[in-house]
């Protein structure tokens, strides 16, 4: 079963969007299998965003992401990597349709409230970076047969 790493960024926490964002993923039918609130270190964030290290905004990005608590989560479900990205909207909120998280709740690319893994490979790397194996919870939801054939 596919998993993805999602994180509500410090602006999402400050703006009290935690419940709203989790609610959308829950209602969709995805299963939450890990979650923790944490103040991410610059070292962790530099590693997390390593692919962007040569971009001009890398330093500011790491600073913003470590400026307050984040909600780190792992969500599981059919095509969850791709679908969570669709639910988030585009990187730039101006390109995000209303109805998406970024389309509904933010305006600035550098304050875009949520992170989501961009591929299954990224998801595996990011889950391993943010969580220990025993923090991932295996559980059956009684609603499963009403969400999947
Ligand atoms: P994440 O889910 O956070 O990884 O966003 P993404 O996959 O949609 O975008 P990407 O990985 O390319 O960039 C990571 C983050 O860097 C974005 O979410 C933005 O917060 C920030 N970012 C990306 N592009 C720009 C930019 O052109 N300017 C600024 N200031 N920030 C950017
Ligand atoms: Mg990304």
CSV table of C-alpha atoms and ligand atoms in Angstrom, one decimal:
chain,number,residue,atom,x,y,z
A,1,UNK,CA,0.0,0.0,0.0
A,2,UNK,CA,1.4,3.4,-1.1
A,3,UNK,CA,2.6,5.9,1.5
A,4,UNK,CA,3.5,9.6,1.3
A,5,UNK,CA,5.1,12.1,3.6
A,6,UNK,CA,3.2,15.3,4.2
A,7,UNK,CA,4.1,18.2,6.5
A,8,UNK,CA,2.1,21.1,7.6
A,9,UNK,CA,4.6,23.9,7.5
A,10,UNK,CA,5.1,26.5,10.3
A,11,UNK,CA,2.7,29.0,8.6
A,12,UNK,CA,0.0,26.4,8.4
A,13,UNK,CA,0.5,25.8,12.2
A,14,UNK,CA,0.5,29.5,13.0
A,15,UNK,CA,-2.6,30.1,10.9
A,16,UNK,CA,-4.5,27.3,12.6
A,17,UNK,CA,-4.9,25.2,9.5
A,18,UNK,CA,-3.9,21.9,11.0
A,19,UNK,CA,-7.4,20.6,11.6
A,20,UNK,CA,-8.6,21.8,8.2
A,21,UNK,CA,-5.8,20.1,6.3
A,22,UNK,CA,-6.0,16.8,8.2
A,23,UNK,CA,-9.8,16.9,7.8
A,24,UNK,CA,-9.5,17.0,4.0
A,25,UNK,CA,-7.2,14.0,3.8
A,26,UNK,CA,-9.3,12.0,6.2
A,27,UNK,CA,-12.5,12.7,4.4
A,28,UNK,CA,-10.9,11.7,1.1
A,29,UNK,CA,-10.3,8.2,2.5
A,30,UNK,CA,-6.6,8.2,3.2
A,31,UNK,CA,-5.3,6.6,6.3
A,32,UNK,CA,-3.0,8.4,8.8
A,33,UNK,CA,-0.2,6.1,9.8
A,34,UNK,CA,2.2,8.5,11.6
A,35,UNK,CA,2.1,12.0,12.9
A,36,UNK,CA,4.2,14.2,15.2
A,37,UNK,CA,4.5,17.9,15.9
A,38,UNK,CA,8.1,18.9,16.0
A,39,UNK,CA,10.5,21.8,15.7
A,40,UNK,CA,12.6,20.6,12.7
A,41,UNK,CA,16.3,21.3,12.9
A,42,UNK,CA,18.1,23.2,10.2
A,43,UNK,CA,20.2,20.0,9.6
A,44,UNK,CA,17.1,17.9,9.0
A,45,UNK,CA,15.6,20.5,6.7
A,46,UNK,CA,18.8,20.9,4.7
A,47,UNK,CA,18.8,17.2,4.1
A,48,UNK,CA,15.1,17.2,3.4
A,49,UNK,CA,15.5,19.9,0.7
A,50,UNK,CA,18.9,18.7,-0.5
A,51,UNK,CA,17.8,18.7,-4.2
A,52,UNK,CA,17.2,22.4,-3.9
A,53,UNK,CA,20.5,23.3,-2.4
A,54,UNK,CA,21.7,25.4,-5.4
A,55,UNK,CA,18.5,27.4,-5.6
A,56,UNK,CA,18.7,31.1,-4.5
A,57,UNK,CA,15.9,30.6,-2.0
A,58,UNK,CA,17.3,27.5,-0.3
A,59,UNK,CA,18.6,29.4,2.8
A,60,UNK,CA,15.4,31.2,3.3
A,61,UNK,CA,13.4,28.0,2.8
A,62,UNK,CA,15.3,26.2,5.5
A,63,UNK,CA,15.0,29.2,7.8
A,64,UNK,CA,11.2,29.4,7.3
A,65,UNK,CA,10.7,25.7,7.8
A,66,UNK,CA,12.6,25.8,11.0
A,67,UNK,CA,11.0,29.0,12.3
A,68,UNK,CA,8.2,27.2,14.1
A,69,UNK,CA,6.6,23.8,14.6
A,70,UNK,CA,5.6,21.5,11.8
A,71,UNK,CA,3.2,18.6,11.7
A,72,UNK,CA,5.0,15.7,10.1
A,73,UNK,CA,2.7,13.0,8.8
A,74,UNK,CA,2.7,9.8,6.8
A,75,UNK,CA,-0.5,9.0,4.9
A,76,UNK,CA,-1.4,5.7,3.2
A,77,UNK,CA,-3.7,4.8,0.4
A,78,UNK,CA,-4.2,4.1,-3.3
A,79,UNK,CA,-2.1,6.5,-5.4
A,80,UNK,CA,-1.7,8.7,-2.3
A,81,UNK,CA,1.5,10.4,-3.5
A,82,UNK,CA,-0.1,11.7,-6.7
A,83,UNK,CA,-3.5,12.4,-5.2
A,84,UNK,CA,-2.2,14.3,-2.2
A,85,UNK,CA,-0.2,16.5,-4.5
A,86,UNK,CA,-3.4,17.2,-6.5
A,87,UNK,CA,-5.2,18.0,-3.3
A,88,UNK,CA,-2.3,20.4,-2.3
A,89,UNK,CA,-2.3,22.3,-5.6
A,90,UNK,CA,0.8,23.7,-7.3
A,91,UNK,CA,4.0,25.0,-5.7
A,92,UNK,CA,2.9,28.5,-6.4
A,93,UNK,CA,-0.4,29.3,-4.8
A,94,UNK,CA,-1.3,31.6,-7.8
A,95,UNK,CA,-1.3,28.5,-10.0
A,96,UNK,CA,-3.4,26.4,-7.6
A,97,UNK,CA,-7.1,26.0,-8.3
A,98,UNK,CA,-9.6,26.9,-5.7
A,99,UNK,CA,-10.6,23.7,-3.9
A,100,UNK,CA,-6.9,22.8,-3.4
A,101,UNK,CA,-5.2,23.4,-0.1
A,102,UNK,CA,-2.8,26.0,-1.5
A,103,UNK,CA,-5.5,27.4,-3.8
A,104,UNK,CA,-7.8,28.0,-0.8
A,105,UNK,CA,-5.4,29.0,2.0
A,106,UNK,CA,-2.3,30.9,0.8
A,107,UNK,CA,-0.9,33.4,-1.7
A,108,UNK,CA,2.9,33.3,-1.5
A,109,UNK,CA,5.1,30.6,-2.9
A,110,UNK,CA,7.4,30.9,0.1
A,111,UNK,CA,4.5,30.5,2.6
A,112,UNK,CA,2.6,27.7,1.0
A,113,UNK,CA,1.4,25.9,4.2
A,114,UNK,CA,2.0,22.2,3.2
A,115,UNK,CA,4.7,19.9,1.9
A,116,UNK,CA,4.1,16.7,0.0
A,117,UNK,CA,6.4,14.1,-1.5
A,118,UNK,CA,6.7,14.5,-5.3
A,119,UNK,CA,7.2,10.8,-6.1
A,120,UNK,CA,7.2,7.4,-4.6
A,121,UNK,CA,11.0,7.5,-4.4
A,122,UNK,CA,10.9,10.9,-2.6
A,123,UNK,CA,8.2,9.6,-0.3
A,124,UNK,CA,10.4,6.6,0.8
A,125,UNK,CA,13.4,8.8,1.3
A,126,UNK,CA,11.4,11.5,3.3
A,127,UNK,CA,9.6,9.0,5.5
A,128,UNK,CA,12.9,7.4,6.5
A,129,UNK,CA,14.4,10.8,7.1
A,130,UNK,CA,11.5,12.0,9.4
A,131,UNK,CA,10.3,8.9,11.1
A,132,UNK,CA,11.7,5.8,12.8
A,133,UNK,CA,10.2,2.5,11.7
A,134,UNK,CA,8.4,2.0,15.0
A,135,UNK,CA,6.7,5.3,14.7
A,136,UNK,CA,4.7,4.0,11.7
A,137,UNK,CA,1.5,2.5,12.9
A,138,UNK,CA,-0.1,-0.5,11.2
A,139,UNK,CA,-3.8,-0.5,11.8
A,140,UNK,CA,-7.0,-1.6,10.1
A,141,UNK,CA,-9.8,0.9,9.7
A,142,UNK,CA,-13.3,-0.5,9.8
A,143,UNK,CA,-14.3,1.7,6.9
A,144,UNK,CA,-11.8,0.2,4.5
A,145,UNK,CA,-14.3,-2.0,2.6
A,146,UNK,CA,-16.4,1.2,2.0
A,147,UNK,CA,-13.5,3.0,0.5
A,148,UNK,CA,-11.9,0.2,-1.6
A,149,UNK,CA,-13.5,-2.5,-3.6
B,1,LIG,P1,7.2,21.0,-1.3
B,1,LIG,O1,6.0,20.2,-1.2
B,1,LIG,O2,7.3,22.0,-0.1
B,1,LIG,O3,8.5,20.3,-1.6
B,1,LIG,O4,6.9,22.0,-2.5
B,1,LIG,P2,6.9,21.6,-4.0
B,1,LIG,O5,7.3,20.2,-4.2
B,1,LIG,O6,5.6,22.0,-4.6
B,1,LIG,O7,8.0,22.6,-4.6
B,1,LIG,P3,9.6,22.4,-4.6
B,1,LIG,O8,10.0,21.1,-4.0
B,1,LIG,O9,10.1,22.7,-5.9
B,1,LIG,O10,10.1,23.6,-3.6
B,1,LIG,C1,10.1,23.4,-2.2
B,1,LIG,C2,9.6,24.6,-1.5
B,1,LIG,O11,10.5,25.7,-1.8
B,1,LIG,C3,8.2,25.1,-2.0
B,1,LIG,O12,7.1,24.5,-1.4
B,1,LIG,C4,8.3,26.6,-1.7
B,1,LIG,O13,7.9,26.8,-0.3
B,1,LIG,C5,9.8,26.9,-1.9
B,1,LIG,N1,10.0,27.4,-3.2
B,1,LIG,C6,9.9,26.8,-4.4
B,1,LIG,N2,10.1,27.6,-5.4
B,1,LIG,C7,10.4,28.8,-4.9
B,1,LIG,C8,10.7,30.1,-5.4
B,1,LIG,O14,10.8,30.3,-6.7
B,1,LIG,N3,10.9,31.1,-4.6
B,1,LIG,C9,10.7,30.9,-3.2
B,1,LIG,N4,10.9,32.0,-2.4
B,1,LIG,N5,10.4,29.7,-2.7
B,1,LIG,C10,10.2,28.7,-3.5
B,2,LIG,MG1,9.1,19.4,-3.3
